[in-house]
Short mmCIF file of C-alpha atoms and ligand atoms in Angstrom, two decimals:
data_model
loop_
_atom_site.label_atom_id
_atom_site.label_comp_id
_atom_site.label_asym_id
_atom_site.label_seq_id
_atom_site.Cartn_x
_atom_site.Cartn_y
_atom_site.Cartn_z
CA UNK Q 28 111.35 98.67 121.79
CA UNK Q 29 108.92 99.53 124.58
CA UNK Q 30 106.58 96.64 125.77
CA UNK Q 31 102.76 96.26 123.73
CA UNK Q 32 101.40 97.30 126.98
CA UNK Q 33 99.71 100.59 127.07
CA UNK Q 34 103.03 102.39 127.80
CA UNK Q 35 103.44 105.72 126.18
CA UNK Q 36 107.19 105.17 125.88
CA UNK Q 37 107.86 105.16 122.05
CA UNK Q 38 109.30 108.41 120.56
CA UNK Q 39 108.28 109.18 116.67
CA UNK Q 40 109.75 111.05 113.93
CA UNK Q 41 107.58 112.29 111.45
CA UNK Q 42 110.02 114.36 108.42
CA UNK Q 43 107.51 116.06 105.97
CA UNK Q 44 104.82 116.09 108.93
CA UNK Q 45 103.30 119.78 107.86
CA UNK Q 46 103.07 118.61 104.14
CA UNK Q 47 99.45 117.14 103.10
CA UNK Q 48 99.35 113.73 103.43
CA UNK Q 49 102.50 114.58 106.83
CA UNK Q 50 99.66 116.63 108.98
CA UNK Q 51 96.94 113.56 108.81
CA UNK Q 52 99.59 111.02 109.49
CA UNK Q 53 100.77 113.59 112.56
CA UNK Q 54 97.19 113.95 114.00
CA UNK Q 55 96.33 110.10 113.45
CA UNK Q 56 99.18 109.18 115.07
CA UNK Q 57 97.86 111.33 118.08
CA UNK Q 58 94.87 109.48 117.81
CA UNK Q 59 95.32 106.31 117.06
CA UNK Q 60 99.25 105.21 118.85
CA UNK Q 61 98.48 104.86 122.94
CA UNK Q 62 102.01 103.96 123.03
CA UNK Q 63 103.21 107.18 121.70
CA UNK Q 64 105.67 109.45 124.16
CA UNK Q 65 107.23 111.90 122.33
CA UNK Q 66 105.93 113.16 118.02
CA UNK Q 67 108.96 114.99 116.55
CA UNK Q 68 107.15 116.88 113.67
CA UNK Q 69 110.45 117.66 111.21
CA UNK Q 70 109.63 120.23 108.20
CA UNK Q 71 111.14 122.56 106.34
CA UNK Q 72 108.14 124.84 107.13
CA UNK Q 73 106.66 124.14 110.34
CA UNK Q 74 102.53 124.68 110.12
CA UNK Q 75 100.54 127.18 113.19
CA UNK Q 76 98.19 124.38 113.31
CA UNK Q 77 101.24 122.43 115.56
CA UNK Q 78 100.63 124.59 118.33
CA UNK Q 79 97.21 123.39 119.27
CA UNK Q 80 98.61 119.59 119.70
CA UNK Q 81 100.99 120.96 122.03
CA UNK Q 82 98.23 121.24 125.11
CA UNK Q 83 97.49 117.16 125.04
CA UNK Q 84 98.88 114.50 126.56
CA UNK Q 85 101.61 113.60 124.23
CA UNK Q 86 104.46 115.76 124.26
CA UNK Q 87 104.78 117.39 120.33
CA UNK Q 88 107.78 118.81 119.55
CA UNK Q 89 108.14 120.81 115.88
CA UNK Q 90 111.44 120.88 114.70
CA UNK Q 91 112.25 123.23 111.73
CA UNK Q 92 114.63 121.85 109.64
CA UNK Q 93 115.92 120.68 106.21
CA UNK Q 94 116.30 116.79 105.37
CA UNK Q 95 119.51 118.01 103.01
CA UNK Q 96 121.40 118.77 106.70
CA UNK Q 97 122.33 115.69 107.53
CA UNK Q 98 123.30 116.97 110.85
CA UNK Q 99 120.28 118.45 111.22
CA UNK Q 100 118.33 115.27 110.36
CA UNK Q 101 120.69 112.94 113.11
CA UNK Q 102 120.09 116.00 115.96
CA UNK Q 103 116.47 115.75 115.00
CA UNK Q 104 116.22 111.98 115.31
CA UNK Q 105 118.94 111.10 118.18
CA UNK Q 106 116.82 109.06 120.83
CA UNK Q 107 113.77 107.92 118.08
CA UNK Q 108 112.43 104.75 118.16
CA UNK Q 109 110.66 104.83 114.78
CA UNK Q 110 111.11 107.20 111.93
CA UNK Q 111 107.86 107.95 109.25
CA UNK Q 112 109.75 109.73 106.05
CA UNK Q 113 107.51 111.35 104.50
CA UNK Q 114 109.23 114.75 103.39
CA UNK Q 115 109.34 114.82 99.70
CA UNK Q 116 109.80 117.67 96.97
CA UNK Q 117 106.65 116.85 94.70
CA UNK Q 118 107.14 118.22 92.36
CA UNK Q 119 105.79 117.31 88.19
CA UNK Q 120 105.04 121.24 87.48
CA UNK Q 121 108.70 122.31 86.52
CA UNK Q 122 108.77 125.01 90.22
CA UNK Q 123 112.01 123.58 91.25
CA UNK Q 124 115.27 122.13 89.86
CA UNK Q 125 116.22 118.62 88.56
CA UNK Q 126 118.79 118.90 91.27
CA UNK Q 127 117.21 120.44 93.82
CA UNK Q 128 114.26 117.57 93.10
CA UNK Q 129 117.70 114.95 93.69
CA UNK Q 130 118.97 116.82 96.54
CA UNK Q 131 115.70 116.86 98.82
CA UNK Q 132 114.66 113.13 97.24
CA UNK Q 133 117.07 111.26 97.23
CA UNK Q 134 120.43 112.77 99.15
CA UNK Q 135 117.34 113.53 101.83
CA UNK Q 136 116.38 109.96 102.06
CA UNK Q 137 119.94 108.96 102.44
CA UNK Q 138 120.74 111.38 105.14
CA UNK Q 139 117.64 109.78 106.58
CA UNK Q 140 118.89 106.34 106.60
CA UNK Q 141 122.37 107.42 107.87
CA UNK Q 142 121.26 109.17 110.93
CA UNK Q 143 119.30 105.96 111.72
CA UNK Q 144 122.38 104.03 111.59
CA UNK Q 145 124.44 106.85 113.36
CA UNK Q 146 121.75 107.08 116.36
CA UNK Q 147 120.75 103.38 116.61
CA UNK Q 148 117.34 103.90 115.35
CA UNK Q 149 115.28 100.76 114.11
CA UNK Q 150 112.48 101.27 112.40
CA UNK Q 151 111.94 103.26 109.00
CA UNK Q 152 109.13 103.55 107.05
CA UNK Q 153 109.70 105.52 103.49
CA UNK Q 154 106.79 106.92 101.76
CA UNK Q 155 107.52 106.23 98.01
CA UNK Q 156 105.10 106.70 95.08
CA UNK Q 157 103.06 104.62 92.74
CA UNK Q 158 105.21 106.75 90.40
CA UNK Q 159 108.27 104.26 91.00
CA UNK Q 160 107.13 101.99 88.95
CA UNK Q 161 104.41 104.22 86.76
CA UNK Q 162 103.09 105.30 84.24
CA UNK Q 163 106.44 104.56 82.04
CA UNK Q 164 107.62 106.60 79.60
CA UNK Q 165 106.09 104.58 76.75
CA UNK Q 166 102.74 104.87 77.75
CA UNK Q 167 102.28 101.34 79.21
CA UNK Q 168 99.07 100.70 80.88
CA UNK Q 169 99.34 99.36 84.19
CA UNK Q 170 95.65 97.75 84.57
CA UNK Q 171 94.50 96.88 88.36
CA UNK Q 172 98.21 95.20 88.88
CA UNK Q 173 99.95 94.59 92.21
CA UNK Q 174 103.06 94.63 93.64
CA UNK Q 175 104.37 91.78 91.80
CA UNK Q 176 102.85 92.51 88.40
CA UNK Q 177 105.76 93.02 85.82
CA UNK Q 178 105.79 96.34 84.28
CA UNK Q 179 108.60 97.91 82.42
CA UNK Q 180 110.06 100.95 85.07
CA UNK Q 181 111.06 103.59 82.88
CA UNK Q 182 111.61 107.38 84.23
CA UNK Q 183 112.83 110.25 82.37
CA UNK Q 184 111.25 112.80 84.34
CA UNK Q 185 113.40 114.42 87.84
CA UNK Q 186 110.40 113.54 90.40
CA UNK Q 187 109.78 109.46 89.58
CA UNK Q 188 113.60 108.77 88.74
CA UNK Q 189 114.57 110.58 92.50
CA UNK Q 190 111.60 108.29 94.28
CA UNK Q 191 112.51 105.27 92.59
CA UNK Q 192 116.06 105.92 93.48
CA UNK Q 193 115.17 107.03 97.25
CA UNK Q 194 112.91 103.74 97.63
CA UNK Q 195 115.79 101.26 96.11
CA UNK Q 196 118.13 103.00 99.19
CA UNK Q 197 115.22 102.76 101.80
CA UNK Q 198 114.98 98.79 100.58
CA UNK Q 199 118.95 98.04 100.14
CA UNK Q 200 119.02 99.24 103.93
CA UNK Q 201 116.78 96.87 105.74
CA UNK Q 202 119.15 94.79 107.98
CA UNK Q 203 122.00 96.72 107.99
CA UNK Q 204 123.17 97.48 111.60
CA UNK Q 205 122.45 100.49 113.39
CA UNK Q 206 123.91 101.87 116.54
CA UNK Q 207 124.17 99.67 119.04
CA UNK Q 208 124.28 96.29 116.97
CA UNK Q 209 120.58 95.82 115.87
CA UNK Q 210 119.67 95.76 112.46
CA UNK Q 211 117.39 98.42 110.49
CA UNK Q 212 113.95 97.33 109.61
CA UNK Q 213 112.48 99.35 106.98
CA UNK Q 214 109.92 99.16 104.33
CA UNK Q 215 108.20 101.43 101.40
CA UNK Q 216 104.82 102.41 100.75
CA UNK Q 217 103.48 103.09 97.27
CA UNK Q 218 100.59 105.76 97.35
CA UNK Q 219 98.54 106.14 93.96
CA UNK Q 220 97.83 109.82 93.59
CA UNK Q 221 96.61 110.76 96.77
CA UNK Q 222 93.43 113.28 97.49
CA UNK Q 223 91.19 114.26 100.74
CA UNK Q 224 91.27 117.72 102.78
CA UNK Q 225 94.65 119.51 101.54
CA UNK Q 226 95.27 118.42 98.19
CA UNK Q 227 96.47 121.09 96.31
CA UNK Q 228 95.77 119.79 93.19
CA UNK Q 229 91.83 119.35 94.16
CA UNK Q 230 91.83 123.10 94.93
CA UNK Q 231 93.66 124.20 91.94
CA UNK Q 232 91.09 122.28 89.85
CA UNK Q 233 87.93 123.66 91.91
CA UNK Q 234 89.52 127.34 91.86
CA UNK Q 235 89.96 127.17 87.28
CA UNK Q 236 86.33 125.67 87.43
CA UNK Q 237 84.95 128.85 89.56
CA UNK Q 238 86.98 131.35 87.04
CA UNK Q 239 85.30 129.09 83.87
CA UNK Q 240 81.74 130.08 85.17
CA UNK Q 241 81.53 126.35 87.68
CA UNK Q 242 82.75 124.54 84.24
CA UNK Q 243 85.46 121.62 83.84
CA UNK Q 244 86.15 120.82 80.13
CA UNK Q 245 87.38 116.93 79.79
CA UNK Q 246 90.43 116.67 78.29
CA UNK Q 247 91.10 112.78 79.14
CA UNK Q 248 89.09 109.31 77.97
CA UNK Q 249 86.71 108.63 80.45
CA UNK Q 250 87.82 104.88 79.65
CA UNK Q 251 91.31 105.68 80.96
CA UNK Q 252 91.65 104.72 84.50
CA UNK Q 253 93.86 106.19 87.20
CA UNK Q 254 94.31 104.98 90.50
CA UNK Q 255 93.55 107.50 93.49
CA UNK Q 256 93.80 106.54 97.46
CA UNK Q 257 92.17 108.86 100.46
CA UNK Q 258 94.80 110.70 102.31
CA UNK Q 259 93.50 108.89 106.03
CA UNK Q 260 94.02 105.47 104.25
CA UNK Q 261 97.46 106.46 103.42
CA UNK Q 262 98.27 107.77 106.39
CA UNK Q 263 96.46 104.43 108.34
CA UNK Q 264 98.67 102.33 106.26
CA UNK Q 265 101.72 104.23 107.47
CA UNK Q 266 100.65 103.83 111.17
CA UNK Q 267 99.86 100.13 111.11
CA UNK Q 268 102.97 99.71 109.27
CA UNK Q 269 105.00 101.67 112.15
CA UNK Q 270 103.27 100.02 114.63
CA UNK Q 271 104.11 96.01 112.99
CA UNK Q 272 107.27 96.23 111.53
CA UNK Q 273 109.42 95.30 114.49
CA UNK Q 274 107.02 92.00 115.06
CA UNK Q 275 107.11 90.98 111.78
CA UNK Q 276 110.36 92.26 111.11
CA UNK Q 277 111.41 89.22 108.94
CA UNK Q 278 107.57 89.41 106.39
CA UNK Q 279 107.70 93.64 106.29
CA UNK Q 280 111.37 93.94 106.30
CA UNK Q 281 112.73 95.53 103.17
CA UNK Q 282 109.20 95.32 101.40
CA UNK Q 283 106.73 97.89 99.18
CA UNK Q 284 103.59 97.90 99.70
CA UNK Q 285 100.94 99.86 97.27
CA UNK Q 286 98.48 102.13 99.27
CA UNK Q 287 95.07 101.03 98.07
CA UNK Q 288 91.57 101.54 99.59
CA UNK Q 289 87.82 101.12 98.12
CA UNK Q 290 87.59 104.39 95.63
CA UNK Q 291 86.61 103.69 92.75
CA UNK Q 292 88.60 103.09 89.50
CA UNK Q 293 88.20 106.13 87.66
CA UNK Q 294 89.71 108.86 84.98
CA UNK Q 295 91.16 111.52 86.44
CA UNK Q 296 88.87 113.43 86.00
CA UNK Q 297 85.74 111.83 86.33
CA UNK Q 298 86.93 111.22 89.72
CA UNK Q 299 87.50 114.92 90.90
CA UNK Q 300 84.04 115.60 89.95
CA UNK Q 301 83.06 112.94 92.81
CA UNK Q 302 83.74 115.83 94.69
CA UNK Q 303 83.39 118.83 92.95
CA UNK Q 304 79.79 118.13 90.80
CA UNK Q 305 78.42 118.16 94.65
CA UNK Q 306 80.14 121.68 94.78
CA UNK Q 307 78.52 123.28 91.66
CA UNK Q 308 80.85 122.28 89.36
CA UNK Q 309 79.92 120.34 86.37
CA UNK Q 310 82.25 118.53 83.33
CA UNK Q 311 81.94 119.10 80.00
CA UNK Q 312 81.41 116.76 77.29
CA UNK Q 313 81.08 112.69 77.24
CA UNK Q 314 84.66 112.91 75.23
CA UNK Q 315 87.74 115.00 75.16
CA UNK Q 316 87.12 118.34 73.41
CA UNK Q 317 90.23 118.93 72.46
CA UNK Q 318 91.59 116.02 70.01
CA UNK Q 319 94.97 114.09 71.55
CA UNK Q 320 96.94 115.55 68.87
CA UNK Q 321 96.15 119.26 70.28
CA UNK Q 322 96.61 118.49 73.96
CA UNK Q 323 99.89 117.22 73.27
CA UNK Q 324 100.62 120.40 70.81
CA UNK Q 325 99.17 122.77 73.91
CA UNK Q 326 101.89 120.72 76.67
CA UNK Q 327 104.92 120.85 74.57
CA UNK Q 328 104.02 124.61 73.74
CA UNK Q 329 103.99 125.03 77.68
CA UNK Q 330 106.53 123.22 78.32
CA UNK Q 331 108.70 125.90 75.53
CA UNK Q 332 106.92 129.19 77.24
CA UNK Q 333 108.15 127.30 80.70
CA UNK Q 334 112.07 127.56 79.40
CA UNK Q 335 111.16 131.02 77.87
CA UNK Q 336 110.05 132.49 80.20
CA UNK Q 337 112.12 131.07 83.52
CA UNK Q 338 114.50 133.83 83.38
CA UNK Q 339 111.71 136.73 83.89
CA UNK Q 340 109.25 134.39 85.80
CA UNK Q 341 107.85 130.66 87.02
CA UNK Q 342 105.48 129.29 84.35
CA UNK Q 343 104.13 126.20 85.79
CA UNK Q 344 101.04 125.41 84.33
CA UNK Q 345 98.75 121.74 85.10
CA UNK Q 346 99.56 120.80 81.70
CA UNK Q 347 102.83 119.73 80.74
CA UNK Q 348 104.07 116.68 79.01
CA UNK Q 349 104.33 114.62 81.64
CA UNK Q 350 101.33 115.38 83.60
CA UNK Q 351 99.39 114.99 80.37
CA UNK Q 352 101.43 111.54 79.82
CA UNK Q 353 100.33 110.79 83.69
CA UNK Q 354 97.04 111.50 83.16
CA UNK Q 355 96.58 109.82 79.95
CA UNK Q 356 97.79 106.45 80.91
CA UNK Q 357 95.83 104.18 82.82
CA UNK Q 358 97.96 103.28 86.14
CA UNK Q 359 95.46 101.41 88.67
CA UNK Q 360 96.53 98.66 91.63
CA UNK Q 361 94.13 95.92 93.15
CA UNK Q 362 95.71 94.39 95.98
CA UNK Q 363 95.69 92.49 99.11
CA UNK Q 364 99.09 92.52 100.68
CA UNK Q 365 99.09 95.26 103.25
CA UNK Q 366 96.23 92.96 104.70
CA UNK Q 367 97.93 89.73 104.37
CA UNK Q 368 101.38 90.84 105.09
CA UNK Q 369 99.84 93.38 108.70
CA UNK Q 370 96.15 93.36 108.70
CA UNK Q 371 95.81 96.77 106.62
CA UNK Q 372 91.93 97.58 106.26
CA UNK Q 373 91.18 101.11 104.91
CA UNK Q 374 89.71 103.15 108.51
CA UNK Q 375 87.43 105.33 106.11
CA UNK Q 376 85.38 103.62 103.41
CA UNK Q 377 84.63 104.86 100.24
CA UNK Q 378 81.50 106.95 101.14
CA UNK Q 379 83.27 108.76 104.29
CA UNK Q 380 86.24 109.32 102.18
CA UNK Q 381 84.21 111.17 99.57
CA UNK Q 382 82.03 113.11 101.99
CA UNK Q 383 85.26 114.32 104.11
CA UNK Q 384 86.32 115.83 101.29
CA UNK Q 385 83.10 117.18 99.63
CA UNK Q 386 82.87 118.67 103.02
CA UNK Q 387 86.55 120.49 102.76
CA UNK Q 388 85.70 121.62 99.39
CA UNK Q 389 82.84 123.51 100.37
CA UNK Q 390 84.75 124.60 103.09
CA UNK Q 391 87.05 126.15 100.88
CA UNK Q 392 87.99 130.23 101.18
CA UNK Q 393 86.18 131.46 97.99
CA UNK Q 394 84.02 128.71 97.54
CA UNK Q 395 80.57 128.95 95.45
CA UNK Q 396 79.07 126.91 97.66
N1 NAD N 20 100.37 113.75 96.84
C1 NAD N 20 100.37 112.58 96.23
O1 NAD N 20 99.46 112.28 95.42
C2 NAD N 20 101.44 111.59 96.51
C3 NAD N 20 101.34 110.33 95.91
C4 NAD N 20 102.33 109.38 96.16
C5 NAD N 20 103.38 109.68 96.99
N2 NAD N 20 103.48 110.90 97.55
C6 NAD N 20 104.62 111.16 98.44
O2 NAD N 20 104.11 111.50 99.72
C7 NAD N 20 105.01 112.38 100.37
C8 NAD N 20 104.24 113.59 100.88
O3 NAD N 20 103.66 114.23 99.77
P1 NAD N 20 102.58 115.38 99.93
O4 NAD N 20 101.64 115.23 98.81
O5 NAD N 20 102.09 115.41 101.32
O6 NAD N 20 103.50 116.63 99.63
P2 NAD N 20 103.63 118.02 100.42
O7 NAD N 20 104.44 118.91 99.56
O8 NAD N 20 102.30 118.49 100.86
O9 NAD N 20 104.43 117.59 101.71
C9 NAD N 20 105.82 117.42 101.71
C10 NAD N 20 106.38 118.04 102.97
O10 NAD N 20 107.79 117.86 102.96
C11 NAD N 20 108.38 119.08 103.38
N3 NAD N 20 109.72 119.21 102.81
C12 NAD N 20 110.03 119.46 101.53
N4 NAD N 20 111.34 119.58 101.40
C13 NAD N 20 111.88 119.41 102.63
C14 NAD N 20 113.19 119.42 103.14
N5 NAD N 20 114.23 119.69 102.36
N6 NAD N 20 113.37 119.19 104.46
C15 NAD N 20 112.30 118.96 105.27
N7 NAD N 20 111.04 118.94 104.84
C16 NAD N 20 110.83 119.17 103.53
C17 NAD N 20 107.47 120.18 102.86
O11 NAD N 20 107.67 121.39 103.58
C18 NAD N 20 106.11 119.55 103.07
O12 NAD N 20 105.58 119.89 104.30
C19 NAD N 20 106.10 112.73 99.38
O13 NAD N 20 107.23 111.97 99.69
C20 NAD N 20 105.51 112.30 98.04
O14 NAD N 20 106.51 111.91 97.15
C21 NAD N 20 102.53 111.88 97.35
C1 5JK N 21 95.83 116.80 81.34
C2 5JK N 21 95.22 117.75 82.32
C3 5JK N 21 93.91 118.18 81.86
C4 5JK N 21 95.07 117.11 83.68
C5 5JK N 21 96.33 117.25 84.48
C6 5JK N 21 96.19 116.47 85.75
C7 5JK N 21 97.55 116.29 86.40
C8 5JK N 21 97.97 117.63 86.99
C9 5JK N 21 97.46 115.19 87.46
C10 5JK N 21 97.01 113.86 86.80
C11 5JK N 21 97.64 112.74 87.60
C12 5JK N 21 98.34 113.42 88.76
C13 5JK N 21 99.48 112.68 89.43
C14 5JK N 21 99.05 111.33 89.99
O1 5JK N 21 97.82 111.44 90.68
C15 5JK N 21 100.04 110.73 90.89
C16 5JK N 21 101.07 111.41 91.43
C17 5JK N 21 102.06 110.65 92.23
C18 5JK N 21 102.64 111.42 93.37
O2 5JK N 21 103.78 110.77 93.85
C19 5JK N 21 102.89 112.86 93.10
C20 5JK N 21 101.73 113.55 92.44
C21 5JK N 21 101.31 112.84 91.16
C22 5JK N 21 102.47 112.93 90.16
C23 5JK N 21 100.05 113.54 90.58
C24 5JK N 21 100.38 114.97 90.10
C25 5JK N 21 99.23 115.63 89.33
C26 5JK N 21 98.79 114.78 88.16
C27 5JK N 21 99.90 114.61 87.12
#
C-alpha cells in the first residue's frame, strides 16, 4: 500500500455505502482519510445525495450494483486497495425471504471475499452485528460483556444466523492469498443496535408517537438493558480500522471487535426517549402496561396475521417474536479493545451524539416540533 505520507493514492470500496450507517462512513471517510484517491460507493440503490461529493477533491465514483453478482462485485472492486463491507439485508420485520436474507448475507459476503482474492485486494473490513453472538434464543442475558465473555450463540432467526455465518467467512479468510501472492487481512466489527440521523427505526417510533397524540406506551422493564452505539462512532471505528489493519496486520488480523462508545446503558426504550422526550414526546408508565404474558400473545398473533396475510399483502409490524425477544433481553458490551488493539476513541461523546440526533429528529418531515 501507498506510503503514510499525505499521498492521496489509496482507492476505497465502500458496498452498502447509501444504507444508514454506509452514507456516514462514505462522508467520514471524505473527511477524515487525506490519503484517500478514489471512494467507490457500491449499492443496490445509489442515494442523490452522491452527487454533491462528486465536485471535491476526491474523485467519488457510485456504482449501482448487487453484492449477489459476483461479477459485478470483482468489476466493482478490480484496482481497490481496501474494501469496507457494509451492505447488509437487515432485516428482523419478516419484508424479505429467509433466502433472500442468505443470499444478500452471506453468498454476498462470500462474493466479497472472492473478488478480493481474484483482484489482489488486501484489506477487508466486514461489518457484522452484536447479533452474532446475541441475544440467544433462550433469553440469556448478556450483562456489560466483551469480546471474550462466554455466551451461548444460539440463532434461529434468518438475519443473526446469515451474520454469524458471513462474519465466521470474513474471519476464516484472513491470510489467505490474494492476487499477486499477499495475504488477506481482514477483521469484523460488532455494532450494538446502532442509532443517530437515519435510523429508521428512530423515525418509525417518533412517527406512532405523533399518531398516539406525542405518547409512547412502555412495553419493556426499564431494568432491562440494551446496548446502543452512535452511528459516527461506528462508522469512526470502521475508518481507524481501515486505516491500521495493514500495520498491525498480525494484532487486527482475523479479529471482532464490538462497536462501543459512552451512551448510556439503557432499555430500549428509555433510551429513544433521550431523543424523542426533547421532541414532545413523552413515555407512559414507570412499568410495562401490558403484562409479559400479553405482549408475547400480541407477537405470536402478528407473527400468524404476517403468514395470513403474505399472499394479499406485507404485514410487518415492530412487534414480532423476535424483536420482542430482542428487546426483552438485556444484551450490553463494556470494552476496551478497539483502543488497545488501534487506538479507537469514540470522535463524538455522549452529549454530541445525543444532540446530533435530537437535532435530526426535529428536523424530521412532519415533525411536531
Ligand atoms: N442498524 C443497526 O442497528 C445495525 C447494528 C449492527 C450491525 N448492522 C449492520 O450494519 C450494516 C449496515 O446496516 P444499516 O443499518 O446501515 O442498514 P441499511 O439497510 O440502511 O443499509 C444497508 C445498505 O446495503 C444495501 N444493500 C442491500 N442489499 C444489497 C445488495 N444485494 N447489493 C448491494 N447493496 C445492498 C442497501 O441498499 C443499503 O443501502 C449491515 O450489514 C447490518 O447488518 C446494523
Ligand atoms: C417490543 C416493542 C415494543 C419494541 C420493539 C423494538 C424493536 C423493533 C427493536 C429492539 C431492539 C432492536 C434491534 C437491536 O437494536 C439490534 C439490532 C442489530 C442489528 O444488526 C440489526 C437491527 C437490530 C436487530 C435492531 C432491530 C430493531 C429492534 C429489534
Amino acid at each position: 500500500m501507498a506510503d503514510s505520507a499525505q499521498v492521496p493514492a489509496l482507492v476505497y470500496l465502500v458496498t452498502g455505502g447509501c444504507g444508514f450507517l454506509g452514507e456516514h462512513i462514505v462522508r467520514m471517510l471524505l473527511e477524515w482519510e487525506p490519503r484517500l484517491r478514489e471512494l467507490r460507493v457500491f449499492d443496490l440503490h445509489l442515494s442523490s445525495w452522491l452527487e454533491e461529493l462528486k465536485t471535491g477533491p476526491v474523485q467519488v465514483t457510485a456504482i449501482q450494483g448487487d453484492v449477489t453478482q459476483a461479477h459485478e462485485v470483482a468489476a466493482a472492486m478490480a484496482g481497490s486497495h481496501v474494501v469496507i463491507h457494509t451492505a447488509g439485508l437487515v432485516d428482523v420485520f419478516g419484508k424479505a425471504s429467509p433466502e433472500t436474507i442468505h443470499k444478500v448475507n452471506v453468498q454476498g459476503t462470500q462474493n466479497v471475499i472472492d473478488a478480493c482474492v481474484q483482484t489482489g485486494t488486501r484489506l477487508l473490513v466486514y461489518t457484522s452485528s452484536m447479533e452474532v453472538v446475541g441475544p440467544n434464543v433462550k433469553g440469556h442475558p448478556f450483562y456489560r460483556g466483551n469480546e471474550d465473555t462466554p455466551y451461548e450463540a444460539i440463532h434461529r432467526h434468518p438475519y443473526p444466523c446469515s451474520k454469524a455465518l458471513a462474519e465466521q467467512l470474513v474471519l476464516e479468510a484472513n491470510g489467505r492469498k490474494v492476487n499477486g501472492g499477499l495475504p488477506l487481512v481482514t477483521c469484523a466489527l460488532r455494532p450494538t443496535g446502532i442509532y443517530g440521523e437515519g435510523h429508521q427505526v428512530m423515525r418509525d417510533f417518533y412517527h406512532q408517537g405523533l399518531r398516539f397524540g406525542g405518547r409512547l406506551f412502555r412495553a419493556i422493564p426499564a431494568s432491562v438493558e440494551h446496548g446502543r452505539v452512535y452511528v459516527g462512532n461506528v462508522a469512526w471505528m470502521h475508518i481507524l480500522v481501515a486505516r491500521e489493519l495493514e500495520q498491525r496486520a498480525a494484532l487486527m488480523g482475523g479479529q471482532v471487535y464490538f462497536c462501543y462508545d459512552k451512551s448510556p446503558y439503557k432499555s430500549y426504550e428509555d433510551f429513544n426517549m433521550e431523543f424523542l422526550s426533547p421532541c414532545g414526546l413523552r413515555l407512559i408508565g414507570t412499568h410495562p402496561l401490558l403484562p409479559y404474558w400479553l405482549l408475547v400473545l400480541l407477537a405470536a398473533l402478528n407473527a400468524l396475521l404476517q403468514w395470513l396475510l403474505r399472499p394479499l399483502v406485507l404485514y410487518t409490524p415492530l412487534l414480532n417474536p423476535y424483536t420482542l425477544a430482542v428487546a426483552n433481553t438485556t444484551f450490553t458490551v463494556s470494552t476496551n479493545k478497539a483502543q488497545r488493539h488501534f487506538g479507537y476513541k469514540p470522535l463524538f461523546s455522549w452529549e454530541e451524539s445525543r444532540a446530533r440526533t435530537i437535532h435530526w429528529v426535529q428536523a424530521m418531515e412532519g415533525s411536531a416540533w
